[in-house]
Short mmCIF file of C-alpha atoms in Angstrom, two decimals:
data_model
loop_
_atom_site.label_atom_id
_atom_site.label_comp_id
_atom_site.label_asym_id
_atom_site.label_seq_id
_atom_site.Cartn_x
_atom_site.Cartn_y
_atom_site.Cartn_z
CA THR S 1 78.39 102.24 31.16
CA LEU S 2 78.11 105.98 31.62
CA PRO S 3 80.42 108.30 29.66
CA PRO S 4 82.73 110.72 31.51
CA VAL S 5 81.01 113.98 32.49
CA PHE S 6 83.02 117.07 33.49
CA SER S 7 81.67 119.03 36.45
CA SER S 8 82.79 122.27 38.08
CA SER S 9 81.42 123.43 41.39
CA PRO S 10 80.53 126.18 41.58
CA SER S 11 80.09 127.16 37.94
CA LEU S 12 80.41 130.86 38.86
CA LEU S 13 82.99 132.32 41.25
CA SER S 14 82.05 135.72 42.70
CA PHE S 15 84.91 137.63 44.33
CA ASN S 16 83.72 140.52 46.49
CA ALA S 17 86.11 143.43 47.08
CA SER S 18 87.88 141.69 49.98
CA THR S 19 88.06 138.10 48.65
CA ASN S 20 91.31 137.10 46.93
CA SER S 21 90.92 133.32 46.81
CA LEU S 22 88.00 130.94 46.19
CA GLN S 23 87.85 127.17 45.87
CA LEU S 24 86.82 125.49 42.61
CA ASP S 25 86.17 121.74 42.56
CA LEU S 26 86.50 119.78 39.31
CA ALA S 27 85.23 116.22 39.05
CA ASN S 28 84.14 113.47 36.71
CA VAL S 29 80.51 112.87 37.68
CA GLY S 30 80.02 110.22 35.01
CA GLY S 31 81.74 106.93 34.32
CA GLY S 32 85.04 106.05 32.71
CA SER S 33 88.07 108.26 32.99
CA LEU S 34 88.47 111.98 32.48
CA ALA S 35 91.60 114.11 32.80
CA VAL S 36 92.09 117.87 32.70
CA THR S 37 94.82 118.49 30.12
CA GLY S 38 95.10 122.24 30.50
CA PHE S 39 93.47 125.51 31.49
CA SER S 40 93.75 129.17 30.65
CA ALA S 41 92.44 132.31 32.31
CA SER S 42 91.09 135.23 30.29
CA THR S 43 93.53 137.59 32.01
CA SER S 44 96.98 137.36 33.59
CA TRP S 45 95.85 138.55 37.05
CA ILE S 46 93.95 135.30 37.64
CA ARG S 47 95.94 132.21 38.57
CA LEU S 48 95.20 128.73 39.83
CA ASP S 49 96.88 126.79 42.62
CA GLU S 50 96.86 123.09 41.71
CA SER S 51 98.32 121.75 44.96
CA ALA S 52 95.13 119.81 45.88
CA VAL S 53 94.39 118.14 42.54
CA SER S 54 95.02 114.59 41.35
CA ASP S 55 97.37 113.55 38.56
CA ALA S 56 94.29 113.67 36.32
CA GLY S 57 93.82 117.37 37.17
CA LEU S 58 90.62 116.75 39.14
CA GLY S 59 90.05 117.97 42.69
CA SER S 60 90.16 121.35 44.42
CA TYR S 61 91.81 124.34 42.79
CA ALA S 62 92.41 127.59 44.61
CA VAL S 63 91.52 130.41 42.23
CA LEU S 64 93.49 133.53 43.12
CA VAL S 65 93.04 137.10 41.91
CA ASP S 66 95.63 139.89 42.04
CA ARG S 67 93.88 143.25 41.77
CA SER S 68 97.12 145.29 41.74
CA GLY S 69 96.84 148.11 39.23
CA LEU S 70 93.20 147.43 38.32
CA ALA S 71 90.70 150.29 38.19
CA ASP S 72 87.68 150.14 40.49
CA GLY S 73 84.73 148.29 39.02
CA THR S 74 83.33 144.83 38.39
CA TYR S 75 85.23 142.54 36.04
CA VAL S 76 83.70 139.55 34.25
CA GLU S 77 86.39 136.97 33.42
CA THR S 78 86.65 133.26 32.59
CA ILE S 79 88.78 130.18 33.13
CA THR S 80 88.61 127.61 30.35
CA PHE S 81 89.50 123.97 31.03
CA THR S 82 90.37 121.41 28.37
CA THR S 83 90.12 117.67 28.97
CA ASP S 84 91.10 114.48 27.20
CA GLN S 85 87.43 114.29 26.10
CA PRO S 86 86.09 116.46 23.25
CA GLY S 87 85.24 120.04 24.11
CA SER S 88 86.27 122.69 26.58
CA TYR S 89 84.55 123.94 29.72
CA THR S 90 84.28 127.50 30.99
CA VAL S 91 83.93 128.78 34.55
CA ASN S 92 82.81 132.40 34.92
CA LEU S 93 84.27 134.83 37.45
CA LEU S 94 82.87 138.12 38.76
CA VAL S 95 85.59 140.17 40.44
CA GLN S 96 84.85 143.38 42.36
CA VAL S 97 87.70 145.86 42.62
CA GLY S 98 87.34 148.69 45.14
CA ALA S 99 84.23 149.78 46.96
CA SER S 100 81.15 149.82 44.80
CA SER S 101 78.01 151.82 45.28
CA VAL S 102 76.48 150.16 42.22
CA ALA S 103 73.88 147.48 42.87
CA ASN S 104 74.52 144.27 40.98
CA ALA S 105 72.32 141.17 41.05
CA GLY S 106 74.97 139.03 39.34
CA VAL S 107 74.59 137.17 36.07
CA GLN S 108 70.97 137.16 34.88
CA GLN S 109 69.24 134.68 32.60
CA ILE S 110 66.71 136.40 30.31
CA PHE S 111 63.92 134.40 28.64
CA LEU S 112 61.37 135.62 26.08
CA VAL S 113 58.37 133.28 25.75
CA ASP S 114 55.55 133.40 23.21
CA ALA S 115 52.47 133.83 25.42
CA ALA S 116 50.09 132.11 23.00
CA SER S 117 52.09 128.89 22.55
CA ASP S 118 54.13 129.02 25.80
CA THR S 119 57.32 128.32 23.82
CA LEU S 120 60.75 129.85 24.31
CA VAL S 121 61.52 132.36 21.55
CA GLN S 122 64.92 133.72 22.64
CA SER S 123 67.17 133.62 25.69
CA MET S 124 70.45 135.12 26.84
CA SER S 125 72.76 135.42 29.80
CA LEU S 126 74.16 138.82 30.79
CA SER S 127 75.97 140.77 33.47
CA ALA S 128 75.34 144.28 34.73
CA ASP S 129 77.32 147.21 33.39
CA PRO S 130 80.10 147.63 35.98
CA VAL S 131 79.72 151.44 36.02
CA THR S 132 75.94 151.91 36.00
CA GLY S 133 74.69 148.56 37.31
CA ALA S 134 72.20 148.46 34.42
CA TYR S 135 71.30 145.30 32.54
CA SER S 136 70.90 146.13 28.84
CA TYR S 137 69.40 143.67 26.38
CA SER S 138 67.24 143.57 23.28
CA PHE S 139 65.54 140.99 21.10
CA ALA S 140 65.73 141.08 17.32
CA ASP S 141 63.69 139.51 14.50
CA LEU S 142 60.50 139.06 16.52
CA GLU S 143 57.19 138.27 14.88
CA PRO S 144 54.19 140.37 16.00
CA GLY S 145 52.61 138.77 19.04
CA THR S 146 52.30 138.76 22.82
CA TYR S 147 55.34 137.76 24.85
CA GLN S 148 56.27 137.14 28.47
CA LEU S 149 59.70 138.20 29.71
CA THR S 150 61.40 136.46 32.67
CA ALA S 151 64.73 137.46 34.21
CA SER S 152 66.38 135.45 36.98
CA SER S 153 69.69 134.71 38.62
CA ASP S 154 70.69 131.10 39.30
CA ARG S 155 72.76 131.49 42.48
CA ASP S 156 72.79 127.76 43.25
CA HIS S 157 73.60 126.84 39.62
CA ASP S 158 70.92 124.17 39.40
CA SER S 159 69.51 125.43 36.05
CA GLN S 160 66.22 126.21 37.82
CA ILE S 161 65.26 129.88 37.73
CA CYS S 162 63.39 131.92 40.32
CA ASP S 163 64.31 129.66 43.25
CA SER S 164 64.17 131.03 46.78
CA GLY S 165 66.85 133.70 47.29
CA GLU S 166 67.37 134.30 43.56
CA ALA S 167 66.61 137.55 41.76
CA CYS S 168 63.45 137.01 39.72
CA GLY S 169 61.10 139.16 37.71
CA ARG S 170 58.37 138.60 35.10
CA TYR S 171 56.52 140.91 32.78
CA PRO S 172 53.65 140.77 32.52
CA GLN S 173 52.93 138.79 35.67
#
């Protein structure tokens, strides 16, 4: 018997400047039963329409954003779901307000690998600065050595980096 497994699809909602509503599907992709017992958004201008969900809180939510009064820029927000199983689950949102001349490749996964042993040393996930479009990161407490750095988006949210159509870079090659 498989345990219940919470799934959100997609795991990142990206609202461009003209999109006010996106669909978010929540499901139990394991066995047994699973119910959503609550949710909260990181800000009051994000709300969820639950009209297409089951009594267990699973199904399709409409995620709505109200940009009224927000300054131009890119906002990184979250919706956190709680279930009748241990733990909580977070869905990330990128929300563009106003026209932007700043390039943004979305959330990037950064990996630092020890070149000699081919082992992961440190990793992080980060978003671009909404004003400059720059991705700033640093690694602390590193031993002397040779490292390879990889940065990639994961647009299809399959936990595989550098797939076709995803931002990808390595140094050194």
